[in-house]
Structure formats: structure tokens, C-alpha cells
PDB file of C-alpha atoms and ligand atoms in Angstrom:
ATOM      1  CA  UNK A   1       5.119  14.502  15.753  1.00  0.00           C
ATOM      2  CA  UNK A   2       6.961  11.470  14.425  1.00  0.00           C
ATOM      3  CA  UNK A   3       7.310  11.101  10.703  1.00  0.00           C
ATOM      4  CA  UNK A   4       8.468   8.889   7.914  1.00  0.00           C
ATOM      5  CA  UNK A   5      10.965  10.923   6.002  1.00  0.00           C
ATOM      6  CA  UNK A   6      12.015  10.119   2.447  1.00  0.00           C
ATOM      7  CA  UNK A   7      15.064  12.230   1.841  1.00  0.00           C
ATOM      8  CA  UNK A   8      16.254  12.659  -1.746  1.00  0.00           C
ATOM      9  CA  UNK A   9      16.029   8.979  -2.700  1.00  0.00           C
ATOM     10  CA  UNK A  10      17.423   7.772  -6.025  1.00  0.00           C
ATOM     11  CA  UNK A  11      17.608   4.176  -7.190  1.00  0.00           C
ATOM     12  CA  UNK A  12      19.609   2.983 -10.129  1.00  0.00           C
ATOM     13  CA  UNK A  13      19.650  -0.634 -11.272  1.00  0.00           C
ATOM     14  CA  UNK A  14      22.779  -1.605 -13.197  1.00  0.00           C
ATOM     15  CA  UNK A  15      21.962  -4.262 -15.769  1.00  0.00           C
ATOM     16  CA  UNK A  16      24.254  -7.139 -16.832  1.00  0.00           C
ATOM     17  CA  UNK A  17      24.503  -5.698 -20.386  1.00  0.00           C
ATOM     18  CA  UNK A  18      26.177  -2.539 -19.071  1.00  0.00           C
ATOM     19  CA  UNK A  19      23.115  -0.277 -19.312  1.00  0.00           C
ATOM     20  CA  UNK A  20      21.077   0.882 -16.333  1.00  0.00           C
ATOM     21  CA  UNK A  21      17.557   1.791 -15.248  1.00  0.00           C
ATOM     22  CA  UNK A  22      17.022   4.931 -13.202  1.00  0.00           C
ATOM     23  CA  UNK A  23      14.017   3.602 -11.285  1.00  0.00           C
ATOM     24  CA  UNK A  24      13.795   6.618  -8.939  1.00  0.00           C
ATOM     25  CA  UNK A  25      15.372  10.054  -8.995  1.00  0.00           C
ATOM     26  CA  UNK A  26      15.446  12.592  -6.164  1.00  0.00           C
ATOM     27  CA  UNK A  27      12.254  11.551  -4.412  1.00  0.00           C
ATOM     28  CA  UNK A  28      11.620  13.503  -1.205  1.00  0.00           C
ATOM     29  CA  UNK A  29       8.519  13.275   0.994  1.00  0.00           C
ATOM     30  CA  UNK A  30       7.516  13.729   4.621  1.00  0.00           C
ATOM     31  CA  UNK A  31       4.696  11.491   5.800  1.00  0.00           C
ATOM     32  CA  UNK A  32       3.257  12.217   9.227  1.00  0.00           C
ATOM     33  CA  UNK A  33       2.136   9.542  11.651  1.00  0.00           C
ATOM     34  CA  UNK A  34      -1.423   8.516  10.868  1.00  0.00           C
ATOM     35  CA  UNK A  35      -1.451   9.793   7.300  1.00  0.00           C
ATOM     36  CA  UNK A  36      -2.944   7.642   4.560  1.00  0.00           C
ATOM     37  CA  UNK A  37      -1.198   8.214   1.259  1.00  0.00           C
ATOM     38  CA  UNK A  38      -2.106   6.536  -2.000  1.00  0.00           C
ATOM     39  CA  UNK A  39       0.362   6.293  -4.869  1.00  0.00           C
ATOM     40  CA  UNK A  40      -0.563   6.206  -8.560  1.00  0.00           C
ATOM     41  CA  UNK A  41       1.494   6.266 -11.712  1.00  0.00           C
ATOM     42  CA  UNK A  42       2.102   4.457 -14.998  1.00  0.00           C
ATOM     43  CA  UNK A  43       3.645   1.002 -14.976  1.00  0.00           C
ATOM     44  CA  UNK A  44       7.402   1.169 -14.392  1.00  0.00           C
ATOM     45  CA  UNK A  45       7.464   4.564 -12.636  1.00  0.00           C
ATOM     46  CA  UNK A  46       9.079   3.064  -9.535  1.00  0.00           C
ATOM     47  CA  UNK A  47       6.143   2.587  -7.158  1.00  0.00           C
ATOM     48  CA  UNK A  48       7.144  -0.907  -6.036  1.00  0.00           C
ATOM     49  CA  UNK A  49      10.801   0.111  -5.903  1.00  0.00           C
ATOM     50  CA  UNK A  50       9.906   2.965  -3.543  1.00  0.00           C
ATOM     51  CA  UNK A  51       7.855   0.635  -1.346  1.00  0.00           C
ATOM     52  CA  UNK A  52      10.661  -1.942  -1.277  1.00  0.00           C
ATOM     53  CA  UNK A  53      13.081   0.766  -0.160  1.00  0.00           C
ATOM     54  CA  UNK A  54      10.660   1.852   2.579  1.00  0.00           C
ATOM     55  CA  UNK A  55      10.308  -1.778   3.671  1.00  0.00           C
ATOM     56  CA  UNK A  56      14.092  -2.071   3.809  1.00  0.00           C
ATOM     57  CA  UNK A  57      14.211  -4.826   1.165  1.00  0.00           C
ATOM     58  CA  UNK A  58      16.307  -2.590  -1.109  1.00  0.00           C
ATOM     59  CA  UNK A  59      18.993  -0.037  -0.256  1.00  0.00           C
ATOM     60  CA  UNK A  60      18.715   3.162  -2.330  1.00  0.00           C
ATOM     61  CA  UNK A  61      21.738   4.237  -4.350  1.00  0.00           C
ATOM     62  CA  UNK A  62      21.304   7.769  -2.985  1.00  0.00           C
ATOM     63  CA  UNK A  63      19.411   9.369  -0.129  1.00  0.00           C
ATOM     64  CA  UNK A  64      17.987   7.946   3.050  1.00  0.00           C
ATOM     65  CA  UNK A  65      14.795   6.975   4.831  1.00  0.00           C
ATOM     66  CA  UNK A  66      14.224   7.834   8.470  1.00  0.00           C
ATOM     67  CA  UNK A  67      11.331   6.713  10.640  1.00  0.00           C
ATOM     68  CA  UNK A  68      10.730   8.409  13.970  1.00  0.00           C
ATOM     69  CA  UNK A  69      14.227   9.829  13.829  1.00  0.00           C
ATOM     70  CA  UNK A  70      16.190   6.656  13.105  1.00  0.00           C
ATOM     71  CA  UNK A  71      17.576   5.576   9.781  1.00  0.00           C
ATOM     72  CA  UNK A  72      15.981   2.647   7.948  1.00  0.00           C
ATOM     73  CA  UNK A  73      18.664   0.121   6.977  1.00  0.00           C
ATOM     74  CA  UNK A  74      16.708  -3.132   6.564  1.00  0.00           C
ATOM     75  CA  UNK A  75      13.383  -4.872   7.157  1.00  0.00           C
ATOM     76  CA  UNK A  76      11.806  -4.464  10.594  1.00  0.00           C
ATOM     77  CA  UNK A  77       8.442  -5.229  12.203  1.00  0.00           C
ATOM     78  CA  UNK A  78       7.902  -1.453  12.583  1.00  0.00           C
ATOM     79  CA  UNK A  79       7.159  -1.454   8.813  1.00  0.00           C
ATOM     80  CA  UNK A  80       4.603  -4.067   7.723  1.00  0.00           C
ATOM     81  CA  UNK A  81       3.930  -5.063   4.135  1.00  0.00           C
ATOM     82  CA  UNK A  82       0.693  -6.281   2.528  1.00  0.00           C
ATOM     83  CA  UNK A  83       1.180  -7.747  -0.954  1.00  0.00           C
ATOM     84  CA  UNK A  84      -1.304  -8.227  -3.770  1.00  0.00           C
ATOM     85  CA  UNK A  85      -1.621 -11.940  -3.034  1.00  0.00           C
ATOM     86  CA  UNK A  86       0.267 -15.106  -2.273  1.00  0.00           C
ATOM     87  CA  UNK A  87       2.156 -14.015   0.823  1.00  0.00           C
ATOM     88  CA  UNK A  88       0.191 -16.128   3.311  1.00  0.00           C
ATOM     89  CA  UNK A  89       0.986 -19.612   4.590  1.00  0.00           C
ATOM     90  CA  UNK A  90      -1.780 -21.406   2.734  1.00  0.00           C
ATOM     91  CA  UNK A  91      -1.691 -24.626   4.741  1.00  0.00           C
ATOM     92  CA  UNK A  92      -1.839 -22.908   8.124  1.00  0.00           C
ATOM     93  CA  UNK A  93      -5.021 -21.821   9.844  1.00  0.00           C
ATOM     94  CA  UNK A  94      -6.189 -18.212   9.769  1.00  0.00           C
ATOM     95  CA  UNK A  95      -5.299 -17.857  13.435  1.00  0.00           C
ATOM     96  CA  UNK A  96      -1.801 -19.290  12.940  1.00  0.00           C
ATOM     97  CA  UNK A  97      -1.217 -16.887  10.049  1.00  0.00           C
ATOM     98  CA  UNK A  98      -2.361 -13.838  12.010  1.00  0.00           C
ATOM     99  CA  UNK A  99      -0.340 -14.810  15.098  1.00  0.00           C
ATOM    100  CA  UNK A 100       2.758 -15.649  13.045  1.00  0.00           C
ATOM    101  CA  UNK A 101       4.619 -12.397  13.746  1.00  0.00           C
ATOM    102  CA  UNK A 102       4.122 -12.358  17.527  1.00  0.00           C
ATOM    103  CA  UNK A 103       4.992 -16.073  17.708  1.00  0.00           C
ATOM    104  CA  UNK A 104       8.190 -15.520  15.709  1.00  0.00           C
ATOM    105  CA  UNK A 105       9.024 -12.646  18.045  1.00  0.00           C
ATOM    106  CA  UNK A 106       8.971 -15.222  20.877  1.00  0.00           C
ATOM    107  CA  UNK A 107       5.748 -14.020  22.500  1.00  0.00           C
ATOM    108  CA  UNK A 108       3.611 -16.459  24.468  1.00  0.00           C
ATOM    109  CA  UNK A 109       0.022 -17.219  23.495  1.00  0.00           C
ATOM    110  CA  UNK A 110      -1.457 -15.300  26.411  1.00  0.00           C
ATOM    111  CA  UNK A 111       0.414 -12.198  25.218  1.00  0.00           C
ATOM    112  CA  UNK A 112      -1.015 -12.246  21.686  1.00  0.00           C
ATOM    113  CA  UNK A 113      -4.285 -14.226  21.878  1.00  0.00           C
ATOM    114  CA  UNK A 114      -6.460 -11.229  22.831  1.00  0.00           C
ATOM    115  CA  UNK A 115      -5.060  -9.001  20.081  1.00  0.00           C
ATOM    116  CA  UNK A 116      -5.356 -11.719  17.455  1.00  0.00           C
ATOM    117  CA  UNK A 117      -8.975 -12.440  18.431  1.00  0.00           C
ATOM    118  CA  UNK A 118      -9.764  -8.730  18.291  1.00  0.00           C
ATOM    119  CA  UNK A 119      -8.177  -8.346  14.852  1.00  0.00           C
ATOM    120  CA  UNK A 120     -10.065 -11.359  13.511  1.00  0.00           C
ATOM    121  CA  UNK A 121     -13.252  -9.773  14.808  1.00  0.00           C
ATOM    122  CA  UNK A 122     -12.424  -6.425  13.159  1.00  0.00           C
ATOM    123  CA  UNK A 123     -11.744  -7.987   9.749  1.00  0.00           C
ATOM    124  CA  UNK A 124     -14.859 -10.179  10.036  1.00  0.00           C
ATOM    125  CA  UNK A 125     -13.132 -13.560  10.251  1.00  0.00           C
ATOM    126  CA  UNK A 126     -13.953 -14.608  13.803  1.00  0.00           C
ATOM    127  CA  UNK A 127     -15.859 -17.674  12.642  1.00  0.00           C
ATOM    128  CA  UNK A 128     -13.117 -18.704  10.227  1.00  0.00           C
ATOM    129  CA  UNK A 129     -10.109 -18.678  12.507  1.00  0.00           C
ATOM    130  CA  UNK A 130      -9.561 -22.442  12.444  1.00  0.00           C
ATOM    131  CA  UNK A 131      -9.961 -22.707   8.650  1.00  0.00           C
ATOM    132  CA  UNK A 132      -6.904 -23.196   6.481  1.00  0.00           C
ATOM    133  CA  UNK A 133      -6.100 -20.240   4.249  1.00  0.00           C
ATOM    134  CA  UNK A 134      -6.504 -22.268   1.041  1.00  0.00           C
ATOM    135  CA  UNK A 135     -10.166 -22.807   1.984  1.00  0.00           C
ATOM    136  CA  UNK A 136     -10.884 -19.052   1.884  1.00  0.00           C
ATOM    137  CA  UNK A 137     -11.953 -16.727  -0.939  1.00  0.00           C
ATOM    138  CA  UNK A 138      -9.520 -14.100  -2.286  1.00  0.00           C
ATOM    139  CA  UNK A 139     -11.206 -11.299  -0.340  1.00  0.00           C
ATOM    140  CA  UNK A 140     -11.041 -13.274   2.896  1.00  0.00           C
ATOM    141  CA  UNK A 141      -7.376 -14.035   2.277  1.00  0.00           C
ATOM    142  CA  UNK A 142      -6.628 -10.326   1.921  1.00  0.00           C
ATOM    143  CA  UNK A 143      -8.437  -9.721   5.206  1.00  0.00           C
ATOM    144  CA  UNK A 144      -6.135 -12.311   6.799  1.00  0.00           C
ATOM    145  CA  UNK A 145      -3.154 -10.476   5.270  1.00  0.00           C
ATOM    146  CA  UNK A 146      -4.331  -7.172   6.774  1.00  0.00           C
ATOM    147  CA  UNK A 147      -4.889  -8.736  10.198  1.00  0.00           C
ATOM    148  CA  UNK A 148      -1.507 -10.489  10.060  1.00  0.00           C
ATOM    149  CA  UNK A 149       0.209  -7.215   9.298  1.00  0.00           C
ATOM    150  CA  UNK A 150      -1.603  -5.417  12.136  1.00  0.00           C
ATOM    151  CA  UNK A 151      -0.765  -8.195  14.620  1.00  0.00           C
ATOM    152  CA  UNK A 152       2.856  -7.007  14.499  1.00  0.00           C
ATOM    153  CA  UNK A 153       1.659  -3.539  15.512  1.00  0.00           C
ATOM    154  CA  UNK A 154       3.742  -1.788  12.843  1.00  0.00           C
ATOM    155  CA  UNK A 155       4.114   2.008  12.794  1.00  0.00           C
ATOM    156  CA  UNK A 156       3.788   2.034   9.021  1.00  0.00           C
ATOM    157  CA  UNK A 157       1.784  -0.252   6.734  1.00  0.00           C
ATOM    158  CA  UNK A 158       3.016  -0.559   3.154  1.00  0.00           C
ATOM    159  CA  UNK A 159       0.562  -1.959   0.627  1.00  0.00           C
ATOM    160  CA  UNK A 160       1.412  -2.837  -2.970  1.00  0.00           C
ATOM    161  CA  UNK A 161      -1.877  -3.132  -4.873  1.00  0.00           C
ATOM    162  CA  UNK A 162      -3.432  -5.070  -1.983  1.00  0.00           C
ATOM    163  CA  UNK A 163      -6.878  -5.183  -3.597  1.00  0.00           C
ATOM    164  CA  UNK A 164      -5.798  -5.527  -7.222  1.00  0.00           C
ATOM    165  CA  UNK A 165      -6.746  -9.187  -7.591  1.00  0.00           C
ATOM    166  CA  UNK A 166     -10.274  -8.881  -6.177  1.00  0.00           C
ATOM    167  CA  UNK A 167     -13.612  -8.645  -7.987  1.00  0.00           C
ATOM    168  CA  UNK A 168     -15.292  -5.220  -7.986  1.00  0.00           C
ATOM    169  CA  UNK A 169     -17.776  -5.867  -5.194  1.00  0.00           C
ATOM    170  CA  UNK A 170     -15.262  -7.463  -2.817  1.00  0.00           C
ATOM    171  CA  UNK A 171     -12.825  -4.708  -3.649  1.00  0.00           C
ATOM    172  CA  UNK A 172     -15.302  -2.023  -2.639  1.00  0.00           C
ATOM    173  CA  UNK A 173     -15.953  -3.767   0.676  1.00  0.00           C
ATOM    174  CA  UNK A 174     -12.227  -4.036   1.294  1.00  0.00           C
ATOM    175  CA  UNK A 175     -11.736  -0.340   0.537  1.00  0.00           C
ATOM    176  CA  UNK A 176     -14.226   0.352   3.325  1.00  0.00           C
ATOM    177  CA  UNK A 177     -12.275  -1.981   5.593  1.00  0.00           C
ATOM    178  CA  UNK A 178      -8.973  -0.222   4.867  1.00  0.00           C
ATOM    179  CA  UNK A 179     -10.562   3.109   5.799  1.00  0.00           C
ATOM    180  CA  UNK A 180     -12.019   1.592   8.961  1.00  0.00           C
ATOM    181  CA  UNK A 181      -8.670   0.128  10.017  1.00  0.00           C
ATOM    182  CA  UNK A 182      -6.931   3.418   9.270  1.00  0.00           C
ATOM    183  CA  UNK A 183      -9.398   5.329  11.451  1.00  0.00           C
ATOM    184  CA  UNK A 184      -9.377   2.783  14.274  1.00  0.00           C
ATOM    185  CA  UNK A 185      -5.648   2.163  14.474  1.00  0.00           C
ATOM    186  CA  UNK A 186      -4.231   5.568  13.501  1.00  0.00           C
ATOM    187  CA  UNK A 187      -1.508   3.810  11.516  1.00  0.00           C
ATOM    188  CA  UNK A 188       0.482   5.469   8.782  1.00  0.00           C
ATOM    189  CA  UNK A 189      -0.482   3.763   5.522  1.00  0.00           C
ATOM    190  CA  UNK A 190       1.067   3.975   2.071  1.00  0.00           C
ATOM    191  CA  UNK A 191      -1.005   2.243  -0.565  1.00  0.00           C
ATOM    192  CA  UNK A 192      -0.060   1.698  -4.194  1.00  0.00           C
ATOM    193  CA  UNK A 193      -2.875   1.183  -6.632  1.00  0.00           C
ATOM    194  CA  UNK A 194      -3.534   1.219 -10.374  1.00  0.00           C
ATOM    195  CA  UNK A 195      -7.099   2.403  -9.821  1.00  0.00           C
ATOM    196  CA  UNK A 196      -7.594   6.179  -9.906  1.00  0.00           C
ATOM    197  CA  UNK A 197     -10.902   5.754  -8.118  1.00  0.00           C
ATOM    198  CA  UNK A 198      -9.308   3.723  -5.333  1.00  0.00           C
ATOM    199  CA  UNK A 199      -6.473   6.234  -4.974  1.00  0.00           C
ATOM    200  CA  UNK A 200      -9.031   9.043  -4.587  1.00  0.00           C
ATOM    201  CA  UNK A 201     -11.197   7.109  -2.136  1.00  0.00           C
ATOM    202  CA  UNK A 202      -8.357   5.941   0.088  1.00  0.00           C
ATOM    203  CA  UNK A 203      -5.774   8.691  -0.077  1.00  0.00           C
ATOM    204  CA  UNK A 204      -6.001  11.749   2.117  1.00  0.00           C
ATOM    205  CA  UNK A 205      -2.787  12.383   0.255  1.00  0.00           C
ATOM    206  CA  UNK A 206      -2.447  11.186  -3.304  1.00  0.00           C
ATOM    207  CA  UNK A 207       0.932  11.021  -4.948  1.00  0.00           C
ATOM    208  CA  UNK A 208       1.133  10.793  -8.730  1.00  0.00           C
ATOM    209  CA  UNK A 209       4.487   9.497  -9.950  1.00  0.00           C
ATOM    210  CA  UNK A 210       5.997   9.886 -13.433  1.00  0.00           C
ATOM    211  CA  UNK A 211       8.380   7.465 -15.164  1.00  0.00           C
ATOM    212  CA  UNK A 212      11.886   7.586 -16.672  1.00  0.00           C
ATOM    213  CA  UNK A 213      13.222   8.473 -14.254  1.00  0.00           C
ATOM    214  CA  UNK A 214      10.658   7.569 -11.573  1.00  0.00           C
ATOM    215  CA  UNK A 215       9.828  10.753  -9.698  1.00  0.00           C
ATOM    216  CA  UNK A 216       7.093  12.682  -7.937  1.00  0.00           C
ATOM    217  CA  UNK A 217       4.890  14.329 -10.547  1.00  0.00           C
ATOM    218  CA  UNK A 218       2.139  15.863  -8.468  1.00  0.00           C
ATOM    219  CA  UNK A 219       0.637  15.631  -5.019  1.00  0.00           C
ATOM    220  CA  UNK A 220      -2.938  16.180  -3.868  1.00  0.00           C
ATOM    221  CA  UNK A 221      -4.565  16.570  -0.478  1.00  0.00           C
ATOM    222  CA  UNK A 222      -8.075  15.162  -0.667  1.00  0.00           C
ATOM    223  CA  UNK A 223     -11.177  15.095   1.552  1.00  0.00           C
ATOM    224  CA  UNK A 224     -12.632  11.779   0.332  1.00  0.00           C
ATOM    225  CA  UNK A 225     -10.926   9.327   2.710  1.00  0.00           C
ATOM    226  CA  UNK A 226     -12.118  11.336   5.699  1.00  0.00           C
ATOM    227  CA  UNK A 227     -15.562  11.610   4.133  1.00  0.00           C
ATOM    228  CA  UNK A 228     -15.737   7.891   3.325  1.00  0.00           C
ATOM    229  CA  UNK A 229     -14.692   6.463   6.708  1.00  0.00           C
ATOM    230  CA  UNK A 230     -17.764   4.703   8.103  1.00  0.00           C
ATOM    231  CA  UNK A 231     -19.917   5.626   5.064  1.00  0.00           C
ATOM    232  CA  UNK A 232     -21.113   3.918   1.914  1.00  0.00           C
ATOM    233  CA  UNK A 233     -18.294   4.619  -0.542  1.00  0.00           C
ATOM    234  CA  UNK A 234     -20.762   4.851  -3.406  1.00  0.00           C
ATOM    235  CA  UNK A 235     -22.102   8.036  -1.821  1.00  0.00           C
ATOM    236  CA  UNK A 236     -18.591   9.509  -1.833  1.00  0.00           C
ATOM    237  CA  UNK A 237     -18.226   8.737  -5.537  1.00  0.00           C
ATOM    238  CA  UNK A 238     -21.342  10.831  -6.219  1.00  0.00           C
ATOM    239  CA  UNK A 239     -19.761  13.995  -4.790  1.00  0.00           C
ATOM    240  CA  UNK A 240     -19.197  16.338  -7.810  1.00  0.00           C
ATOM    241  CA  UNK A 241     -15.622  17.094  -6.741  1.00  0.00           C
ATOM    242  CA  UNK A 242     -14.831  13.382  -6.831  1.00  0.00           C
ATOM    243  CA  UNK A 243     -15.780  13.029 -10.512  1.00  0.00           C
ATOM    244  CA  UNK A 244     -13.840  16.190 -11.388  1.00  0.00           C
ATOM    245  CA  UNK A 245     -10.661  14.974  -9.672  1.00  0.00           C
ATOM    246  CA  UNK A 246     -11.038  11.521 -11.250  1.00  0.00           C
ATOM    247  CA  UNK A 247     -11.155  13.070 -14.719  1.00  0.00           C
ATOM    248  CA  UNK A 248      -8.204  15.341 -14.016  1.00  0.00           C
ATOM    249  CA  UNK A 249      -6.003  12.510 -12.774  1.00  0.00           C
ATOM    250  CA  UNK A 250      -7.116  10.021 -15.433  1.00  0.00           C
ATOM    251  CA  UNK A 251      -6.171  12.519 -18.123  1.00  0.00           C
ATOM    252  CA  UNK A 252      -2.812  13.137 -16.468  1.00  0.00           C
ATOM    253  CA  UNK A 253      -1.998   9.406 -16.386  1.00  0.00           C
ATOM    254  CA  UNK A 254      -3.265   8.846 -19.932  1.00  0.00           C
ATOM    255  CA  UNK A 255      -1.024  11.645 -21.187  1.00  0.00           C
ATOM    256  CA  UNK A 256       1.971  10.050 -19.477  1.00  0.00           C
ATOM    257  CA  UNK A 257       1.153   6.610 -20.908  1.00  0.00           C
ATOM    258  CA  UNK A 258       0.819   8.102 -24.405  1.00  0.00           C
ATOM    259  CA  UNK A 259       4.153   9.834 -24.074  1.00  0.00           C
ATOM    260  CA  UNK A 260       5.769   6.538 -23.036  1.00  0.00           C
ATOM    261  CA  UNK A 261       4.187   4.739 -26.009  1.00  0.00           C
ATOM    262  CA  UNK A 262       5.344   7.520 -28.343  1.00  0.00           C
ATOM    263  CA  UNK A 263       8.909   7.268 -27.066  1.00  0.00           C
ATOM    264  CA  UNK A 264       8.850   3.471 -27.418  1.00  0.00           C
ATOM    265  CA  UNK A 265       7.709   3.809 -31.049  1.00  0.00           C
ATOM    266  CA  UNK A 266      10.451   6.354 -31.771  1.00  0.00           C
ATOM    267  CA  UNK A 267      13.047   4.035 -30.258  1.00  0.00           C
ATOM    268  CA  UNK A 268      11.742   1.146 -32.368  1.00  0.00           C
ATOM    269  CA  UNK A 269      11.637   3.183 -35.602  1.00  0.00           C
TER     270      UNK A 269
HETATM  271  N1  ATP B   1      15.718  -5.634  -9.570  1.00  0.00           N
HETATM  272  C1  ATP B   1      15.643  -4.886 -10.673  1.00  0.00           C
HETATM  273  N2  ATP B   1      16.622  -4.918 -11.597  1.00  0.00           N
HETATM  274  C2  ATP B   1      16.560  -4.140 -12.699  1.00  0.00           C
HETATM  275  N3  ATP B   1      15.546  -3.290 -12.966  1.00  0.00           N
HETATM  276  C3  ATP B   1      14.543  -3.204 -12.077  1.00  0.00           C
HETATM  277  C4  ATP B   1      14.532  -4.002 -10.881  1.00  0.00           C
HETATM  278  N4  ATP B   1      13.402  -3.708 -10.194  1.00  0.00           N
HETATM  279  C5  ATP B   1      12.738  -2.777 -10.911  1.00  0.00           C
HETATM  280  N5  ATP B   1      13.421  -2.481 -12.044  1.00  0.00           N
HETATM  281  C6  ATP B   1      13.039  -1.484 -13.066  1.00  0.00           C
HETATM  282  O1  ATP B   1      12.770  -0.262 -12.384  1.00  0.00           O
HETATM  283  C7  ATP B   1      11.635   0.389 -12.948  1.00  0.00           C
HETATM  284  C8  ATP B   1      10.580   0.601 -11.875  1.00  0.00           C
HETATM  285  O2  ATP B   1      10.039  -0.662 -11.526  1.00  0.00           O
HETATM  286  P1  ATP B   1       8.867  -0.837 -10.444  1.00  0.00           P
HETATM  287  O3  ATP B   1       8.598  -2.283 -10.308  1.00  0.00           O
HETATM  288  O4  ATP B   1       9.242  -0.092  -9.218  1.00  0.00           O
HETATM  289  O5  ATP B   1       7.666  -0.083 -11.169  1.00  0.00           O
HETATM  290  P2  ATP B   1       6.120   0.026 -10.736  1.00  0.00           P
HETATM  291  O6  ATP B   1       5.777   1.481 -10.780  1.00  0.00           O
HETATM  292  O7  ATP B   1       5.875  -0.703  -9.485  1.00  0.00           O
HETATM  293  O8  ATP B   1       5.389  -0.693 -11.975  1.00  0.00           O
HETATM  294  P3  ATP B   1       4.013  -1.542 -11.998  1.00  0.00           P
HETATM  295  O9  ATP B   1       2.921  -0.502 -11.974  1.00  0.00           O
HETATM  296  O10 ATP B   1       4.067  -2.257 -13.316  1.00  0.00           O
HETATM  297  O11 ATP B   1       3.978  -2.455 -10.823  1.00  0.00           O
HETATM  298  C9  ATP B   1      11.192  -0.482 -14.119  1.00  0.00           C
HETATM  299  O12 ATP B   1      11.750   0.024 -15.291  1.00  0.00           O
HETATM  300  C10 ATP B   1      11.740  -1.847 -13.772  1.00  0.00           C
HETATM  301  O13 ATP B   1      11.996  -2.594 -14.940  1.00  0.00           O
HETATM  302 MG1   MG B   2       4.685  -2.385  -8.966  1.00  0.00          MG
END
């Protein structure tokens, strides 16, 4: 079984004033092909830094990442990224956005047209493929971003709060779509979110990170993503276990936030 292996990663940012930030310290994880892992944690605990290292945008100061046995040293189409917003070519059509990766890889239209049409169908944008991105709603734009990422056929999809800018109703629909894509494609997905509910719904694994230094605090294995695939997610939220886990994790994150605030007050005093 191929895996994404995060082996004792630390990341230290040296600041111009001579001080430094230890954004990550000794993070180790093994993520199997096809796993869907959500990541939660207070602001500043290193979630985006970890994702940027996995994407190859940043080199860690210690440790290494390997994917399917080879070391990650920079960005590559095998690891696709979906951002919160703003990473699309607004003036281009939906179809041109989704086919961007294959076209840049030098593929001819007949090689990618079928896949792109299929992806547009899956994300519900078949009738919008000739529209420019700026003409679409936020939810539709995020569907374009998902399809564009999948068009590169990555092994791993990295998502940094992909649904964070959407209204509640659109967000719930998109959560269903993420589960559907996960089930249909079998891709490995790592999804950062600030929403405890979203992390529970979408993570068969849920990683809670702690700050200063950014590290793994706790990990859960959860049944809700499997339960929710193809179902109304509101039904999943009614499962008694779901409410219990939500309370447990909310309390954990609140306690961390309070500790951070306390330390900030001490430092200011
Ligand atoms: N390029 C950088 N230079 C210096 N410090 C950085 C840099 N990038 C991140 N940091 C610091 O590293 C820490 C972790 O940042 P990161 O953006 O990974 O947190 P996060 O968990 O994604 O937070 P949020 O939930 O607010 O998005 C923070 O203290 C941040 O200020
Ligand atoms: Mg972040």
C-alpha cells in the first residue's frame, strides 16, 4: 500500500529581528492512499505551514516527506492544492480553468476533453462550462477549483479551508460533494478547516493540532465520513455520537485558545 509519510517534520521561521517562530515541531504521520484526513487546531498552530510543506512550496527545517516511496522536494502535479478562494483564472471559461493543468502538461484536447467533461458533470457544472469564472457564485467557483485539481489526477489533494468562504447552505452541499468525490476517486485528501462540525463530517481521520510549537495534539478515527457518503449530512449530525464528539473537540480547542490568550496577557503584563 502506498502512503504519504510525514517523518519528524519541524519548521522554524527565522525573523528579521533575530527571533524565530517554531511553526512545527516533530510532526510524524502516515497517511494511506485513499484516506480522508481533516485537520483542526487554533489559529497559528501550523496547519497551513504543514500543507505548504506537503505541497512542496516550503522545505522543512528538519525531517522529510515521502510519497509512494520517493522524497518530496518541490511542487508536483501528484499533489494538488485547493485554496479557500481566489486561485482561479477569473477571466477564463470554466472549461479552460479545469483543463489548465493538462494543457500546461502539453496534452492535446482529445486526451483531456473526455475527463474534463466528466469532471464538470460530477461537480454539476456541465451547463456552465463556457461561462467565465467571474460570472459564477462562490460555491460554483469552488466546484471549478475541485474539478481543476482533479483534472491533474493527483495522488493527494491538499485543501486549506476550501469551504471557509461559503454560506452555510452552500457549504453543506459542498461537504456532500467532497465526500462524493472522495468515494468516487479514491484519492487521498487532507483538509484543513476551522469548523469542528466539518472536520467530524469529512474526516475519517481527524487530527487536532496544538500551537507553540505547532504539533500533533490528538488523533481520532471516526465513522461519520463513511456514514455520510451519499446521505443527507443532516442525518449524520443527529447521530448521538456525533454530538458527543463535537462537544469533546470543541472543549479541547476552547481550552487551547484560552491558554493562548492567558499567555498573551501574561506577556503583555
Ligand atoms: N513565512 C513565514 N514567516 C514567518 N512566520 C511564519 C511564516 N509562515 C507562518 N509563520 C508563523 O508560523 C505559525 C504557523 O502559521 P500557519 O499559517 O501555519 O498557522 P495556521 O494554523 O494555518 O493558522 P490559521 O488557522 O490562522 O490559518 C504562525 O505563528 C505564523 O505567524
Ligand atoms: Mg492557515
